[in-house]
Amino acid sequence: MGYPFSSTRSGHSTITFLILLCLLFTTSVDSSALKPKSDHDCSALNHFHDYKAKCYYLKSIDPCASQGFIDYLSLLYCNFDGFPVLGQSLLFLWLLVLFYVLGHTASEYFCSSLESLSKLLNLSPTVAGVTLLSLGNGAPDLFASLVSFMGESKGTYDVGLNTVVGGSSFVTCVVVGIISVSLHRRRVKIERSAFIRDVCFFCAAVGSLALVLVYGKINLWGALGFCSLYAVYVVFVYLSWRFGGESGEFDVESVHKRGGGTLSEPILEQRDDLDEDVVVVVDDDGRCYWKLVVWVITLPLYLPRRLTIPVVSEERWSKPIAVASVTFAPVLLSFLWNWKRKPTNFEASIVYLTGCLVGIVLGFIAGATTKKSNPPKKWLLPWLAGGFVMSMTWSYISAQELVALLTSLGYIFGVSPSILGLTVLAWGNSIGDLITNVTMALHDGDEGAQVAVSGCYAGPIFNTLFALGVSLVGCAWEIYPSSIVIKTDYRVLESLGFLVIGLVWSFLVLFSNRMRLGAVMGIGLLVIYLASLSIRIVQTVGDSH
């Protein structure tokens, strides 16, 4: 869910669209697009008790859990037979690295491109907040959802679904709860109309998702209807800002200034004297004695992205790197195309040759049309579009590896991948919302608290309707006119029920307290989240036994 850009607010009930969704669902045709795999399931690993036997089993079948670049199960069981703790520790370390790469790519490259595009297109702050900047804010969840639903293994869709539900619960309960408890002495008052719209529309979004899960299948038109609910939300936000007198100036600019850096900005700072994007650890006295160490550690993570994602901001402009990025970007895309399609050697050679030629041509054009002192002022749209596409590519790669690794860890430790999506992946994607929104609420006055609370509802609405909606549309498009089948998971419905309980609790307590945040509201939300999480964990432990 979250990295820097928490957006604005909206939400009346959308009964007409819900009725339309019901009508569209009734025309569904059976399909098995999203049924979990049964042949050569990785759960068979539980029948083996040593690493060698598991390694032999994995070699005898097609990869059962790997949809990324690395087959993590084979890596662990075939290479760390004598050192299982070391292998597991390395996987957890790599998990942290993937979280960092996904968050840093979203905040430093993806969001930067989207913000520049919004300025180039002259979008109003409110419209930009609920469109481009919401896309930047929800990028980790969006890509995790896309990978889970549309990756090579369709059996991981429950990871993406639980990630969105878990992230929504975490933000609307934990983040709003912490803000409410932290501000209970200030008696901050929340704008009534904005809060009502947020809660009503989020309830409509949750109800639409529950309808999809209960029915168990959805066709292309139903997926488009579900996704289009977010367009209705955007329209409501715009109309509220345009004709309802709501303030929209603070939403984008102040959030960006507060949260425009990386996920770990209080600990990690950026220094221009080293390089534009290289992260440097600074102690309390400002001494940079860790500079070289951190530079060496982050260089393998930083350099490939920097050399393939075009950046044209004033602060980070470098003509040699810009020329290199437009040259190497087509080469990377050609590699990904060949890896995904697995063509013949001749076809692969043609694709690589085309990527190299296109990259060389773009490099020459960039070198001839740019200056060393400042980024280009003309033809800015192609540069921003290239940065958008390549940052999206790297975000997708990171999310793909993250989902593949979480799925593998679930099989390694006998934990359902869905519970890992509900907890680990959801927490990792939502930690940016926690840091940014709580900091804004504490230090930017009453207006900052208003924007922070609004962002805690706008982000989950985006992830529920748009992130999941786009994933459903993509899956339905692949098998049109058939329908995609989603196995009804009553535990997800249970989590949605607790999510609605949290929304209703916030609504009732705020109205009884004259729209002022208080400790009662915050503690109640935290208890609701802990109760929901505890029940899911107990159910998962019961299944494992």
Coordinates of C-alpha atoms in Angstrom, one line a residue:
M1 CA 0.0 0.0 0.0
G2 CA 2.2 2.6 0.9
Y3 CA 4.9 4.8 -0.1
P4 CA 4.9 8.5 0.0
F5 CA 1.7 9.5 -1.7
S6 CA -1.4 9.2 0.4
S7 CA -4.2 10.7 -1.6
T8 CA -7.6 12.3 -0.9
R9 CA -11.1 11.3 -0.2
S10 CA -14.5 10.4 -1.5
G11 CA -17.4 8.0 -1.4
H12 CA -21.2 7.9 -1.6
S13 CA -23.0 4.5 -1.9
T14 CA -22.9 3.0 -5.4
I15 CA -26.1 0.9 -5.5
T16 CA -26.5 1.2 -9.3
F17 CA -23.1 -0.2 -10.0
L18 CA -23.6 -3.1 -7.5
I19 CA -26.8 -4.1 -9.3
L20 CA -24.9 -3.9 -12.6
L21 CA -22.3 -6.2 -11.1
C22 CA -24.9 -8.7 -10.0
L23 CA -26.4 -8.7 -13.5
L24 CA -23.0 -9.3 -15.1
F25 CA -22.2 -12.1 -12.8
T26 CA -25.3 -14.0 -13.8
T27 CA -24.0 -14.4 -17.3
S28 CA -20.8 -16.2 -16.2
V29 CA -19.5 -19.3 -18.0
D30 CA -17.5 -22.0 -16.1
S31 CA -13.8 -22.0 -16.3
S32 CA -10.9 -23.1 -14.1
A33 CA -8.6 -20.2 -14.6
L34 CA -7.7 -19.5 -11.0
K35 CA -8.1 -22.9 -9.4
P36 CA -5.0 -23.8 -7.4
K37 CA -2.8 -26.4 -9.0
S38 CA -3.1 -30.0 -7.9
D39 CA -0.6 -31.8 -10.1
H40 CA 2.9 -31.9 -8.6
D41 CA 1.8 -29.6 -5.7
C42 CA 4.6 -28.5 -3.5
S43 CA 2.7 -29.7 -0.5
A44 CA 4.0 -33.1 -1.3
L45 CA 7.3 -32.0 0.1
N46 CA 5.8 -32.6 3.6
H47 CA 6.1 -36.3 3.0
F48 CA 9.9 -36.1 2.8
H49 CA 12.0 -35.6 5.9
D50 CA 15.4 -34.8 4.6
Y51 CA 16.8 -32.2 2.2
K52 CA 18.2 -34.8 -0.3
A53 CA 14.9 -36.5 -0.7
K54 CA 13.2 -33.2 -1.3
C55 CA 15.9 -32.2 -3.8
Y56 CA 15.4 -35.4 -5.8
Y57 CA 11.6 -34.8 -5.8
L58 CA 11.9 -31.2 -7.0
K59 CA 14.3 -32.3 -9.8
S60 CA 11.8 -35.0 -10.9
I61 CA 8.9 -32.5 -11.5
D62 CA 8.4 -29.1 -13.1
P63 CA 8.9 -26.1 -10.7
C64 CA 5.9 -26.1 -8.5
A65 CA 6.3 -22.8 -6.7
S66 CA 8.8 -20.7 -8.7
Q67 CA 7.4 -18.0 -11.0
G68 CA 10.4 -15.7 -10.6
F69 CA 14.0 -15.9 -11.8
I70 CA 15.0 -18.2 -8.9
D71 CA 13.7 -21.6 -7.9
Y72 CA 14.0 -21.0 -4.1
L73 CA 12.9 -24.5 -3.1
S74 CA 15.6 -26.1 -5.3
L75 CA 18.1 -23.5 -4.1
L76 CA 17.6 -24.4 -0.5
Y77 CA 17.1 -28.2 -0.6
C78 CA 19.8 -28.9 -3.2
N79 CA 22.6 -26.6 -1.9
F80 CA 22.2 -26.3 1.9
D81 CA 21.7 -29.9 2.9
G82 CA 24.4 -29.6 5.6
F83 CA 23.6 -25.9 6.5
P84 CA 19.8 -25.6 6.7
V85 CA 19.9 -22.6 9.1
L86 CA 22.3 -20.7 6.8
G87 CA 20.1 -21.3 3.8
Q88 CA 16.9 -20.2 5.6
S89 CA 18.7 -17.1 6.9
L90 CA 19.8 -16.2 3.5
L91 CA 16.3 -16.5 2.2
F92 CA 15.0 -14.2 4.9
L93 CA 17.8 -11.7 4.2
W94 CA 16.8 -11.8 0.5
L95 CA 13.2 -11.2 1.5
L96 CA 14.2 -8.0 3.2
V97 CA 16.2 -7.0 0.2
L98 CA 13.2 -7.5 -2.1
F99 CA 11.0 -5.4 0.2
Y100 CA 13.6 -2.7 0.0
V101 CA 14.0 -2.8 -3.8
L102 CA 10.2 -2.8 -4.3
G103 CA 9.6 0.1 -1.9
H104 CA 12.6 2.1 -3.1
T105 CA 11.7 1.6 -6.8
A106 CA 8.1 2.7 -6.1
S107 CA 9.1 5.8 -4.1
E108 CA 12.2 7.0 -6.0
Y109 CA 11.4 6.1 -9.6
F110 CA 7.7 5.2 -10.1
C111 CA 6.3 8.0 -7.9
S112 CA 8.7 10.5 -9.3
S113 CA 7.6 9.7 -12.9
L114 CA 4.0 9.9 -11.9
E115 CA 4.4 13.2 -10.2
S116 CA 6.2 14.7 -13.1
L117 CA 3.5 13.4 -15.5
S118 CA 0.8 14.9 -13.3
K119 CA 2.5 18.3 -13.5
L120 CA 3.1 18.0 -17.3
L121 CA -0.5 17.1 -17.8
N122 CA -1.6 20.1 -15.6
L123 CA -3.8 17.9 -13.4
S124 CA -5.5 19.5 -10.4
P125 CA -4.1 18.4 -7.0
T126 CA -7.2 16.5 -6.1
V127 CA -7.4 14.6 -9.4
A128 CA -3.7 13.9 -9.4
G129 CA -4.0 12.6 -5.8
V130 CA -6.7 10.0 -6.6
T131 CA -5.2 9.0 -10.0
L132 CA -1.5 9.1 -10.7
L133 CA -0.3 9.7 -7.2
S134 CA -2.6 7.0 -5.8
L135 CA -1.1 4.7 -8.4
G136 CA 2.3 5.5 -7.0
N137 CA 1.2 5.0 -3.4
G138 CA -0.4 1.7 -4.2
A139 CA 2.3 0.4 -6.6
P140 CA 3.6 -2.4 -4.3
D141 CA 0.2 -3.8 -3.7
L142 CA -0.8 -3.4 -7.4
F143 CA 2.3 -5.3 -8.7
A144 CA 2.0 -8.0 -6.0
S145 CA -1.7 -8.5 -7.0
L146 CA -0.8 -8.6 -10.7
V147 CA 1.9 -11.2 -10.1
S148 CA -0.3 -13.3 -7.9
F149 CA -3.2 -13.4 -10.4
M150 CA -1.4 -13.3 -13.7
G151 CA 2.0 -14.9 -13.1
E152 CA 3.0 -18.3 -14.5
S153 CA 1.4 -20.0 -11.5
K154 CA -2.2 -19.0 -11.2
G155 CA -2.4 -20.9 -7.9
T156 CA -1.0 -18.0 -6.0
Y157 CA -4.0 -15.7 -6.4
D158 CA -4.8 -16.1 -2.8
V159 CA -1.5 -14.4 -1.9
G160 CA -2.5 -11.2 -3.7
L161 CA -6.1 -11.3 -2.4
N162 CA -5.0 -11.7 1.2
T163 CA -2.3 -9.1 0.7
V164 CA -4.8 -6.4 -0.3
V165 CA -7.3 -7.4 2.4
G166 CA -4.5 -7.6 5.1
G167 CA -3.1 -4.3 4.0
S168 CA -6.5 -2.6 4.1
S169 CA -7.2 -3.9 7.5
F170 CA -3.7 -2.9 8.8
V171 CA -4.0 0.7 7.5
T172 CA -7.7 1.4 8.4
C173 CA -7.3 -0.2 11.9
V174 CA -3.7 -0.1 13.0
V175 CA -2.5 3.2 11.3
V176 CA -5.8 5.0 12.1
G177 CA -5.8 3.5 15.6
I178 CA -2.2 4.8 16.3
I179 CA -3.1 8.2 14.9
S180 CA -6.2 8.4 17.1
V181 CA -4.4 7.4 20.3
S182 CA -1.4 9.7 19.5
L183 CA -3.7 12.7 19.0
H184 CA -6.3 12.1 21.7
R185 CA -5.0 15.0 23.8
R186 CA -5.2 17.5 20.9
R187 CA -8.9 16.6 20.2
V188 CA -8.4 16.9 16.4
K189 CA -11.7 17.2 14.5
I190 CA -12.1 15.3 11.2
E191 CA -14.1 16.8 8.3
R192 CA -17.6 15.1 8.5
S193 CA -18.5 15.0 4.8
A194 CA -15.1 13.7 3.7
F195 CA -15.1 10.9 6.3
I196 CA -18.7 9.9 5.4
R197 CA -17.8 9.6 1.7
D198 CA -14.6 7.6 2.5
V199 CA -16.3 5.1 4.8
C200 CA -19.4 4.7 2.6
F201 CA -17.4 4.1 -0.6
F202 CA -15.0 1.8 1.1
C203 CA -17.9 -0.3 2.4
A204 CA -19.3 -0.4 -1.1
A205 CA -15.8 -1.6 -2.3
V206 CA -15.6 -4.3 0.4
G207 CA -19.2 -5.4 -0.4
S208 CA -18.4 -5.7 -4.1
L209 CA -15.4 -7.8 -3.4
A210 CA -17.4 -10.0 -1.0
L211 CA -20.0 -10.4 -3.7
V212 CA -17.3 -11.6 -6.1
L213 CA -15.9 -14.1 -3.6
V214 CA -19.3 -15.5 -2.6
Y215 CA -20.4 -16.0 -6.2
G216 CA -17.0 -17.6 -7.0
K217 CA -16.6 -16.5 -10.6
I218 CA -16.5 -13.4 -12.7
N219 CA -16.3 -12.7 -16.4
L220 CA -14.6 -9.9 -18.3
W221 CA -17.5 -7.5 -18.1
G222 CA -18.0 -8.1 -14.4
A223 CA -14.3 -7.4 -13.8
L224 CA -14.5 -4.2 -15.8
G225 CA -17.5 -3.2 -13.7
F226 CA -15.7 -3.9 -10.5
C227 CA -12.6 -2.0 -11.6
S228 CA -14.7 1.0 -12.9
L229 CA -16.0 1.6 -9.4
Y230 CA -12.7 3.4 -8.8
A231 CA -13.6 5.7 -11.6
V232 CA -16.8 6.5 -9.8
Y233 CA -14.7 7.3 -6.7
V234 CA -12.5 9.6 -8.7
V235 CA -15.5 11.4 -10.0
F236 CA -17.0 11.9 -6.6
V237 CA -13.7 13.3 -5.3
Y238 CA -13.5 15.7 -8.2
L239 CA -17.1 16.9 -7.8
S240 CA -16.6 17.3 -4.0
W241 CA -13.5 19.4 -4.6
R242 CA -15.0 21.3 -7.5
F243 CA -18.5 22.1 -6.2
G244 CA -18.5 21.0 -2.5
G245 CA -15.9 23.5 -1.3
E246 CA -13.4 20.9 -0.1
S247 CA -9.8 22.0 0.1
G248 CA -7.6 20.1 -2.3
E249 CA -4.4 22.2 -2.2
F250 CA -2.7 20.4 0.7
D251 CA -3.4 16.8 -0.5
V252 CA -0.6 16.3 -3.0
E253 CA 2.0 18.9 -2.3
S254 CA 2.2 18.5 1.5
V255 CA 2.2 14.8 1.4
H256 CA 4.9 14.8 -1.2
K257 CA 7.1 17.2 0.8
R258 CA 6.6 15.1 3.9
G259 CA 7.0 11.7 2.3
G260 CA 8.9 12.2 -0.9
G261 CA 11.9 10.2 0.1
T262 CA 12.6 6.5 0.6
L263 CA 10.8 4.1 2.9
S264 CA 13.5 4.4 5.5
E265 CA 14.2 8.2 5.3
P266 CA 14.5 8.8 9.0
I267 CA 17.5 6.5 9.1
L268 CA 18.8 6.6 5.5
E269 CA 19.6 9.9 3.8
Q270 CA 20.7 10.7 0.3
R271 CA 23.9 12.6 -0.4
D272 CA 24.6 14.4 -3.7
D273 CA 28.4 14.3 -3.1
L274 CA 28.4 10.6 -3.5
D275 CA 25.8 10.0 -6.2
E276 CA 22.2 11.0 -6.7
D277 CA 20.6 7.8 -5.5
V278 CA 23.2 6.2 -3.3
V279 CA 22.0 5.8 0.2
V280 CA 24.3 6.9 3.0
V281 CA 24.0 6.1 6.7
V282 CA 24.6 9.2 8.9
D283 CA 25.1 9.2 12.6
D284 CA 23.9 11.8 15.1
D285 CA 27.0 14.0 14.6
G286 CA 26.6 13.9 10.8
R287 CA 29.8 11.9 10.2
C288 CA 29.6 9.7 7.1
Y289 CA 32.0 7.0 8.2
W290 CA 29.6 4.3 6.9
K291 CA 29.4 5.9 3.5
L292 CA 31.8 3.6 1.7
V293 CA 30.3 0.4 3.3
V294 CA 26.7 1.3 2.4
W295 CA 27.8 2.4 -1.1
V296 CA 29.3 -1.1 -1.7
I297 CA 26.3 -2.9 -0.3
T298 CA 23.7 -0.9 -2.2
L299 CA 25.6 -0.6 -5.5
P300 CA 24.4 -4.0 -6.9
L301 CA 20.8 -3.0 -6.0
Y302 CA 21.1 0.6 -7.2
L303 CA 23.2 0.4 -10.4
P304 CA 21.0 -1.9 -12.6
R305 CA 17.9 0.3 -12.0
R306 CA 19.8 3.5 -12.4
L307 CA 21.2 2.4 -15.7
T308 CA 17.8 1.3 -17.1
I309 CA 15.3 3.8 -15.7
P310 CA 15.5 7.2 -17.4
V311 CA 15.4 10.1 -14.8
V312 CA 15.0 13.7 -15.9
S313 CA 14.6 15.5 -12.6
E314 CA 16.8 18.6 -11.9
E315 CA 18.3 17.1 -8.7
R316 CA 19.3 13.8 -10.2
W317 CA 20.2 14.7 -13.8
S318 CA 23.3 13.2 -15.3
K319 CA 23.7 13.1 -19.0
P320 CA 26.0 10.0 -19.2
I321 CA 23.6 8.0 -17.0
A322 CA 20.6 9.3 -18.9
V323 CA 22.1 8.2 -22.2
A324 CA 23.1 4.8 -20.7
S325 CA 19.5 4.3 -19.3
V326 CA 17.8 4.8 -22.7
T327 CA 20.4 2.6 -24.3
F328 CA 20.2 -0.3 -21.8
A329 CA 16.4 -0.2 -21.2
P330 CA 15.4 -1.9 -24.6
V331 CA 18.1 -4.5 -23.9
L332 CA 16.5 -5.3 -20.5
L333 CA 13.1 -5.5 -22.1
S334 CA 14.3 -7.9 -24.8
F335 CA 15.9 -10.1 -22.1
L336 CA 12.6 -10.2 -20.2
W337 CA 10.7 -10.9 -23.4
N338 CA 12.9 -13.9 -24.2
W339 CA 12.8 -15.2 -20.6
K340 CA 9.0 -15.0 -20.5
R341 CA 8.3 -16.4 -24.0
K342 CA 11.1 -19.0 -24.1
P343 CA 11.5 -18.7 -27.9
T344 CA 13.9 -20.7 -30.1
N345 CA 17.5 -19.6 -30.4
F346 CA 16.9 -17.9 -33.7
E347 CA 13.9 -16.0 -32.4
A348 CA 15.8 -15.0 -29.2
S349 CA 18.7 -13.7 -31.3
I350 CA 16.3 -11.6 -33.3
V351 CA 14.8 -10.1 -30.2
Y352 CA 18.2 -9.3 -28.6
L353 CA 19.4 -7.8 -31.9
T354 CA 16.3 -5.6 -32.1
G355 CA 16.7 -4.5 -28.5
C356 CA 20.3 -3.6 -29.0
L357 CA 19.7 -1.7 -32.2
V358 CA 16.8 0.3 -30.7
G359 CA 18.9 1.0 -27.6
I360 CA 21.8 2.3 -29.7
V361 CA 19.5 4.5 -31.8
L362 CA 17.8 6.0 -28.6
G363 CA 21.2 6.5 -27.0
F364 CA 22.5 8.5 -30.0
I365 CA 19.3 10.6 -30.0
A366 CA 19.6 11.2 -26.3
G367 CA 23.2 12.2 -26.5
A368 CA 22.6 14.6 -29.4
T369 CA 19.5 16.3 -27.9
T370 CA 20.4 16.7 -24.3
K371 CA 22.8 19.0 -22.4
K372 CA 25.2 18.1 -19.6
S373 CA 24.2 20.9 -17.3
N374 CA 20.4 20.3 -17.1
P375 CA 17.7 17.8 -18.2
P376 CA 15.8 18.3 -21.4
K377 CA 13.0 20.9 -21.5
K378 CA 11.5 19.8 -24.9
W379 CA 10.1 16.4 -25.7
L380 CA 9.8 15.7 -22.0
L381 CA 6.8 13.3 -22.4
P382 CA 8.9 10.5 -24.0
W383 CA 11.4 10.7 -21.2
L384 CA 8.8 10.6 -18.5
A385 CA 6.9 7.8 -20.3
G386 CA 10.2 5.8 -20.5
G387 CA 10.8 6.3 -16.9
F388 CA 7.3 5.3 -16.1
V389 CA 7.5 2.1 -18.1
M390 CA 10.9 1.0 -16.8
S391 CA 10.1 1.8 -13.2
M392 CA 6.9 -0.2 -13.6
T393 CA 9.0 -3.0 -15.1
W394 CA 11.4 -3.1 -12.1
S395 CA 8.5 -2.9 -9.7
Y396 CA 6.9 -5.9 -11.4
I397 CA 10.2 -7.9 -11.3
S398 CA 10.6 -7.1 -7.6
A399 CA 7.0 -8.1 -6.8
Q400 CA 7.3 -11.3 -8.9
E401 CA 10.3 -12.4 -6.9
L402 CA 8.7 -11.3 -3.6
V403 CA 5.6 -13.4 -4.2
A404 CA 7.6 -16.4 -5.4
L405 CA 9.8 -16.2 -2.3
L406 CA 6.9 -15.9 0.1
T407 CA 5.2 -18.9 -1.6
S408 CA 8.3 -20.9 -1.3
L409 CA 8.8 -19.9 2.4
G410 CA 5.2 -21.1 3.0
Y411 CA 6.1 -24.5 1.7
I412 CA 9.4 -24.6 3.6
F413 CA 7.9 -23.8 7.0
G414 CA 4.5 -25.5 6.4
V415 CA 2.7 -22.1 6.5
S416 CA -0.1 -21.3 4.1
P417 CA 1.1 -18.7 1.6
S418 CA -2.2 -16.9 2.0
I419 CA -1.4 -16.1 5.7
L420 CA 2.0 -14.8 4.7
G421 CA 0.3 -12.5 2.2
L422 CA -2.1 -11.4 5.0
T423 CA 0.7 -10.6 7.4
V424 CA 4.3 -10.4 6.1
L425 CA 3.6 -9.0 2.6
A426 CA 0.7 -6.8 3.8
W427 CA 2.8 -5.4 6.6
G428 CA 5.8 -4.8 4.4
N429 CA 3.8 -2.9 1.8
S430 CA 1.9 -0.9 4.5
I431 CA 4.9 0.2 6.6
G432 CA 5.3 3.3 4.4
D433 CA 1.7 4.3 5.2
L434 CA 2.4 3.9 8.9
I435 CA 5.5 6.0 8.9
T436 CA 4.3 8.7 6.5
N437 CA 0.7 9.2 7.9
V438 CA 1.6 9.0 11.6
T439 CA 4.5 11.5 11.1
M440 CA 2.2 13.8 9.1
A441 CA -0.5 13.6 11.7
L442 CA 1.9 14.4 14.6
H443 CA 3.9 17.2 13.0
D444 CA 1.7 18.9 10.4
G445 CA -1.1 20.2 12.7
D446 CA -4.8 19.6 12.3
E447 CA -4.7 19.8 8.5
G448 CA -2.0 17.2 8.4
A449 CA -4.1 14.9 10.6
Q450 CA -7.0 15.3 8.2
V451 CA -5.0 14.4 5.2
A452 CA -3.3 11.5 7.0
V453 CA -6.7 10.0 8.0
S454 CA -8.1 10.6 4.5
G455 CA -5.1 8.8 3.0
C456 CA -5.7 5.8 5.3
Y457 CA -9.0 5.2 3.5
A458 CA -8.2 6.4 0.0
G459 CA -5.2 4.0 -0.3
P460 CA -7.2 0.9 0.6
I461 CA -10.0 1.9 -1.8
F462 CA -7.5 2.2 -4.6
N463 CA -5.9 -1.2 -3.8
T464 CA -9.3 -3.0 -3.4
L465 CA -10.9 -1.6 -6.6
F466 CA -8.1 -0.8 -8.9
A467 CA -5.3 -3.2 -8.0
L468 CA -7.5 -6.2 -7.7
G469 CA -9.8 -5.0 -10.5
V470 CA -6.9 -4.7 -13.0
S471 CA -5.7 -8.2 -12.0
L472 CA -9.2 -9.6 -12.5
V473 CA -9.6 -7.8 -15.9
G474 CA -6.2 -9.2 -17.0
C475 CA -7.1 -12.8 -16.1
A476 CA -10.6 -12.5 -17.6
W477 CA -9.2 -11.1 -20.8
E478 CA -6.9 -14.1 -21.3
I479 CA -9.8 -16.6 -21.3
Y480 CA -12.7 -14.4 -22.7
P481 CA -15.6 -15.2 -23.1
S482 CA -15.2 -17.8 -20.3
S483 CA -15.2 -16.7 -16.7
I484 CA -12.4 -16.9 -14.1
V485 CA -13.2 -19.1 -11.1
I486 CA -12.1 -18.0 -7.7
K487 CA -12.3 -20.6 -5.0
T488 CA -14.5 -19.2 -2.2
D489 CA -12.4 -18.7 0.9
Y490 CA -14.6 -18.0 3.9
R491 CA -11.6 -16.9 5.9
V492 CA -11.1 -14.0 3.5
L493 CA -14.8 -13.2 3.9
E494 CA -14.2 -13.4 7.7
S495 CA -11.3 -10.9 7.4
L496 CA -13.6 -8.6 5.3
G497 CA -16.2 -8.8 8.0
F498 CA -13.7 -7.6 10.6
L499 CA -12.7 -4.8 8.2
V500 CA -16.3 -3.7 8.0
I501 CA -16.6 -3.9 11.8
G502 CA -13.6 -1.6 12.1
L503 CA -15.2 0.9 9.6
V504 CA -18.5 0.9 11.5
W505 CA -16.6 1.3 14.8
S506 CA -14.8 4.3 13.5
F507 CA -18.0 5.8 12.1
L508 CA -20.0 5.4 15.4
V509 CA -17.3 6.6 17.7
L510 CA -16.4 9.6 15.7
F511 CA -20.0 10.7 15.4
S512 CA -20.6 10.2 19.1
N513 CA -17.5 12.2 19.8
R514 CA -18.4 15.0 17.4
M515 CA -15.9 13.9 14.8
R516 CA -12.9 14.2 17.1
L517 CA -10.2 11.6 17.3
G518 CA -9.8 9.9 20.6
A519 CA -8.2 7.0 22.5
V520 CA -11.4 5.0 22.6
M521 CA -11.6 4.9 18.9
G522 CA -7.9 4.0 18.5
I523 CA -7.8 1.3 21.1
G524 CA -11.0 -0.2 19.7
L525 CA -9.5 -0.4 16.2
L526 CA -6.3 -2.0 17.5
V527 CA -8.4 -4.6 19.4
I528 CA -10.5 -5.4 16.3
Y529 CA -7.3 -5.9 14.2
L530 CA -5.6 -8.1 16.8
A531 CA -8.8 -10.2 17.2
S532 CA -9.0 -10.7 13.4
L533 CA -5.4 -11.6 13.1
S534 CA -5.4 -13.9 16.1
I535 CA -8.4 -15.9 14.7
R536 CA -6.7 -16.3 11.3
I537 CA -3.4 -17.5 12.9
V538 CA -5.3 -19.9 15.2
Q539 CA -7.2 -21.3 12.2
T540 CA -3.9 -21.7 10.2
V541 CA -2.2 -23.5 13.1
G542 CA -5.2 -25.8 13.4
D543 CA -5.0 -26.7 9.7
S544 CA -1.3 -27.5 10.0
H545 CA -2.1 -30.1 12.7

